[in-house]
mmCIF file with all atom_site columns, C-alpha atoms in Angstrom:
data_model
loop_
_atom_site.group_PDB
_atom_site.id
_atom_site.type_symbol
_atom_site.label_atom_id
_atom_site.label_alt_id
_atom_site.label_comp_id
_atom_site.label_asym_id
_atom_site.label_entity_id
_atom_site.label_seq_id
_atom_site.pdbx_PDB_ins_code
_atom_site.Cartn_x
_atom_site.Cartn_y
_atom_site.Cartn_z
_atom_site.occupancy
_atom_site.B_iso_or_equiv
_atom_site.pdbx_formal_charge
_atom_site.auth_seq_id
_atom_site.auth_comp_id
_atom_site.auth_asym_id
_atom_site.auth_atom_id
_atom_site.pdbx_PDB_model_num
ATOM 1  C CA . MET W 1 1  ? -0.018  -0.070 0.039   1.00 0.00 ? 1  MET W CA 1
ATOM 2  C CA . SER W 1 2  ? 1.192   3.447  -0.884  1.00 0.00 ? 2  SER W CA 1
ATOM 3  C CA . ASP W 1 3  ? 0.741   6.668  1.185   1.00 0.00 ? 3  ASP W CA 1
ATOM 4  C CA . LEU W 1 4  ? -0.023  9.646  -1.025  1.00 0.00 ? 4  LEU W CA 1
ATOM 5  C CA . LEU W 1 5  ? 0.072   13.217 0.210   1.00 0.00 ? 5  LEU W CA 1
ATOM 6  C CA . LEU W 1 6  ? -1.339  16.180 -1.754  1.00 0.00 ? 6  LEU W CA 1
ATOM 7  C CA . VAL W 1 7  ? 0.750   19.434 -1.672  1.00 0.00 ? 7  VAL W CA 1
ATOM 8  C CA . GLY W 1 8  ? -0.635  22.818 -2.664  1.00 0.00 ? 8  GLY W CA 1
ATOM 9  C CA . GLY W 1 9  ? -4.012  23.519 -4.360  1.00 0.00 ? 9  GLY W CA 1
ATOM 10 C CA . PRO W 1 10 ? -7.520  22.988 -2.867  1.00 0.00 ? 10 PRO W CA 1
ATOM 11 C CA . ASN W 1 11 ? -6.773  19.628 -1.499  1.00 0.00 ? 11 ASN W CA 1
ATOM 12 C CA . ALA W 1 12 ? -3.516  20.474 0.238   1.00 0.00 ? 12 ALA W CA 1
ATOM 13 C CA . GLY W 1 13 ? -2.682  18.365 3.155   1.00 0.00 ? 13 GLY W CA 1
ATOM 14 C CA . ARG W 1 14 ? -4.978  15.515 2.185   1.00 0.00 ? 14 ARG W CA 1
ATOM 15 C CA . HIS W 1 15 ? -3.457  12.174 2.986   1.00 0.00 ? 15 HIS W CA 1
ATOM 16 C CA . LEU W 1 16 ? -4.479  9.249  0.788   1.00 0.00 ? 16 LEU W CA 1
ATOM 17 C CA . HIS W 1 17 ? -3.769  5.491  0.780   1.00 0.00 ? 17 HIS W CA 1
ATOM 18 C CA . SER W 1 18 ? -3.519  3.566  -2.450  1.00 0.00 ? 18 SER W CA 1
ATOM 19 C CA . THR W 1 19 ? -3.332  -0.095 -3.048  1.00 0.00 ? 19 THR W CA 1
ATOM 20 C CA . HIS W 1 20 ? -1.584  0.276  -6.376  1.00 0.00 ? 20 HIS W CA 1
ATOM 21 C CA . ASP W 1 21 ? 1.689   1.751  -7.681  1.00 0.00 ? 21 ASP W CA 1
ATOM 22 C CA . ALA W 1 22 ? 1.864   5.636  -7.837  1.00 0.00 ? 22 ALA W CA 1
ATOM 23 C CA . ASN W 1 23 ? 0.543   7.072  -10.997 1.00 0.00 ? 23 ASN W CA 1
ATOM 24 C CA . GLU W 1 24 ? 2.096   10.136 -12.572 1.00 0.00 ? 24 GLU W CA 1
ATOM 25 C CA . THR W 1 25 ? -1.272  11.971 -12.427 1.00 0.00 ? 25 THR W CA 1
ATOM 26 C CA . LEU W 1 26 ? -3.890  12.066 -9.747  1.00 0.00 ? 26 LEU W CA 1
ATOM 27 C CA . TYR W 1 27 ? -7.343  13.625 -10.298 1.00 0.00 ? 27 TYR W CA 1
ATOM 28 C CA . THR W 1 28 ? -9.355  14.957 -7.345  1.00 0.00 ? 28 THR W CA 1
ATOM 29 C CA . MET W 1 29 ? -12.718 16.657 -7.182  1.00 0.00 ? 29 MET W CA 1
ATOM 30 C CA . THR W 1 30 ? -13.384 19.921 -5.497  1.00 0.00 ? 30 THR W CA 1
ATOM 31 C CA . VAL W 1 31 ? -16.453 22.146 -5.247  1.00 0.00 ? 31 VAL W CA 1
ATOM 32 C CA . ASP W 1 32 ? -14.943 24.118 -8.267  1.00 0.00 ? 32 ASP W CA 1
ATOM 33 C CA . GLY W 1 33 ? -14.511 21.040 -10.292 1.00 0.00 ? 33 GLY W CA 1
ATOM 34 C CA . PRO W 1 34 ? -11.629 18.581 -10.939 1.00 0.00 ? 34 PRO W CA 1
ATOM 35 C CA . CYS W 1 35 ? -8.088  19.371 -9.800  1.00 0.00 ? 35 CYS W CA 1
ATOM 36 C CA . VAL W 1 36 ? -5.055  17.671 -11.393 1.00 0.00 ? 36 VAL W CA 1
ATOM 37 C CA . TYR W 1 37 ? -2.141  16.641 -9.256  1.00 0.00 ? 37 TYR W CA 1
ATOM 38 C CA . GLN W 1 38 ? 1.267   15.675 -10.660 1.00 0.00 ? 38 GLN W CA 1
ATOM 39 C CA . HIS W 1 39 ? 3.566   13.181 -8.891  1.00 0.00 ? 39 HIS W CA 1
ATOM 40 C CA . ALA W 1 40 ? 6.500   15.362 -7.802  1.00 0.00 ? 40 ALA W CA 1
ATOM 41 C CA . SER W 1 41 ? 8.561   13.401 -5.357  1.00 0.00 ? 41 SER W CA 1
ATOM 42 C CA . THR W 1 42 ? 8.870   10.417 -3.122  1.00 0.00 ? 42 THR W CA 1
ATOM 43 C CA . VAL W 1 43 ? 10.182  10.983 0.314   1.00 0.00 ? 43 VAL W CA 1
ATOM 44 C CA . VAL W 1 44 ? 10.796  8.531  3.256   1.00 0.00 ? 44 VAL W CA 1
ATOM 45 C CA . GLY W 1 45 ? 8.748   9.402  6.359   1.00 0.00 ? 45 GLY W CA 1
ATOM 46 C CA . GLY W 1 46 ? 9.749   9.113  9.887   1.00 0.00 ? 46 GLY W CA 1
ATOM 47 C CA . ASP W 1 47 ? 8.331   5.530  10.109  1.00 0.00 ? 47 ASP W CA 1
ATOM 48 C CA . GLY W 1 48 ? 10.690  4.512  7.112   1.00 0.00 ? 48 GLY W CA 1
ATOM 49 C CA . GLU W 1 49 ? 7.858   4.154  4.743   1.00 0.00 ? 49 GLU W CA 1
ATOM 50 C CA . PRO W 1 50 ? 7.863   6.079  1.378   1.00 0.00 ? 50 PRO W CA 1
ATOM 51 C CA . VAL W 1 51 ? 5.376   8.720  0.820   1.00 0.00 ? 51 VAL W CA 1
ATOM 52 C CA . GLU W 1 52 ? 4.523   9.948  -2.722  1.00 0.00 ? 52 GLU W CA 1
ATOM 53 C CA . LEU W 1 53 ? 4.096   13.680 -2.987  1.00 0.00 ? 53 LEU W CA 1
ATOM 54 C CA . TYR W 1 54 ? 1.718   15.202 -5.474  1.00 0.00 ? 54 TYR W CA 1
ATOM 55 C CA . VAL W 1 55 ? 1.609   18.924 -6.321  1.00 0.00 ? 55 VAL W CA 1
ATOM 56 C CA . CYS W 1 56 ? -1.400  20.666 -7.862  1.00 0.00 ? 56 CYS W CA 1
ATOM 57 C CA . GLU W 1 57 ? -0.793  21.584 -11.448 1.00 0.00 ? 57 GLU W CA 1
ATOM 58 C CA . ASP W 1 58 ? -2.106  25.191 -10.618 1.00 0.00 ? 58 ASP W CA 1
ATOM 59 C CA . VAL W 1 59 ? 0.818   25.746 -8.253  1.00 0.00 ? 59 VAL W CA 1
ATOM 60 C CA . PRO W 1 60 ? 3.772   27.616 -9.763  1.00 0.00 ? 60 PRO W CA 1
ATOM 61 C CA . GLN W 1 61 ? 6.906   25.447 -10.018 1.00 0.00 ? 61 GLN W CA 1
ATOM 62 C CA . ALA W 1 62 ? 9.044   27.456 -7.537  1.00 0.00 ? 62 ALA W CA 1
ATOM 63 C CA . GLU W 1 63 ? 6.207   27.375 -4.945  1.00 0.00 ? 63 GLU W CA 1
ATOM 64 C CA . GLY W 1 64 ? 5.742   23.640 -5.415  1.00 0.00 ? 64 GLY W CA 1
ATOM 65 C CA . ALA W 1 65 ? 9.377   23.072 -4.880  1.00 0.00 ? 65 ALA W CA 1
ATOM 66 C CA . ARG W 1 66 ? 9.249   25.085 -1.670  1.00 0.00 ? 66 ARG W CA 1
ATOM 67 C CA . LEU W 1 67 ? 6.131   23.147 -0.489  1.00 0.00 ? 67 LEU W CA 1
ATOM 68 C CA . ILE W 1 68 ? 7.797   19.831 -1.074  1.00 0.00 ? 68 ILE W CA 1
ATOM 69 C CA . ALA W 1 69 ? 10.839  20.900 0.774   1.00 0.00 ? 69 ALA W CA 1
ATOM 70 C CA . ASP W 1 70 ? 8.767   21.908 3.722   1.00 0.00 ? 70 ASP W CA 1
ATOM 71 C CA . VAL W 1 71 ? 6.730   18.687 3.757   1.00 0.00 ? 71 VAL W CA 1
ATOM 72 C CA . ALA W 1 72 ? 9.797   16.592 3.410   1.00 0.00 ? 72 ALA W CA 1
ATOM 73 C CA . LYS W 1 73 ? 11.301  18.164 6.550   1.00 0.00 ? 73 LYS W CA 1
ATOM 74 C CA . THR W 1 74 ? 8.134   17.388 8.606   1.00 0.00 ? 74 THR W CA 1
ATOM 75 C CA . LEU W 1 75 ? 7.594   13.775 7.521   1.00 0.00 ? 75 LEU W CA 1
#
């Protein structure tokens, strides 16, 4: 089972579990319609398990990189 964490966008902070391998793209629904998240990074959490990080495609690349760095520090 994979742990997925959404970074940035309307579903930021949402933690999901997947029973299959990580996909490059993850689609979520919001009140404003669908939101597309792209696989950005895989980090190892404090429990030694990998966590797949997905960043909303609406987030600028520099901000996404900063968010990933912040999240990686806290896992």
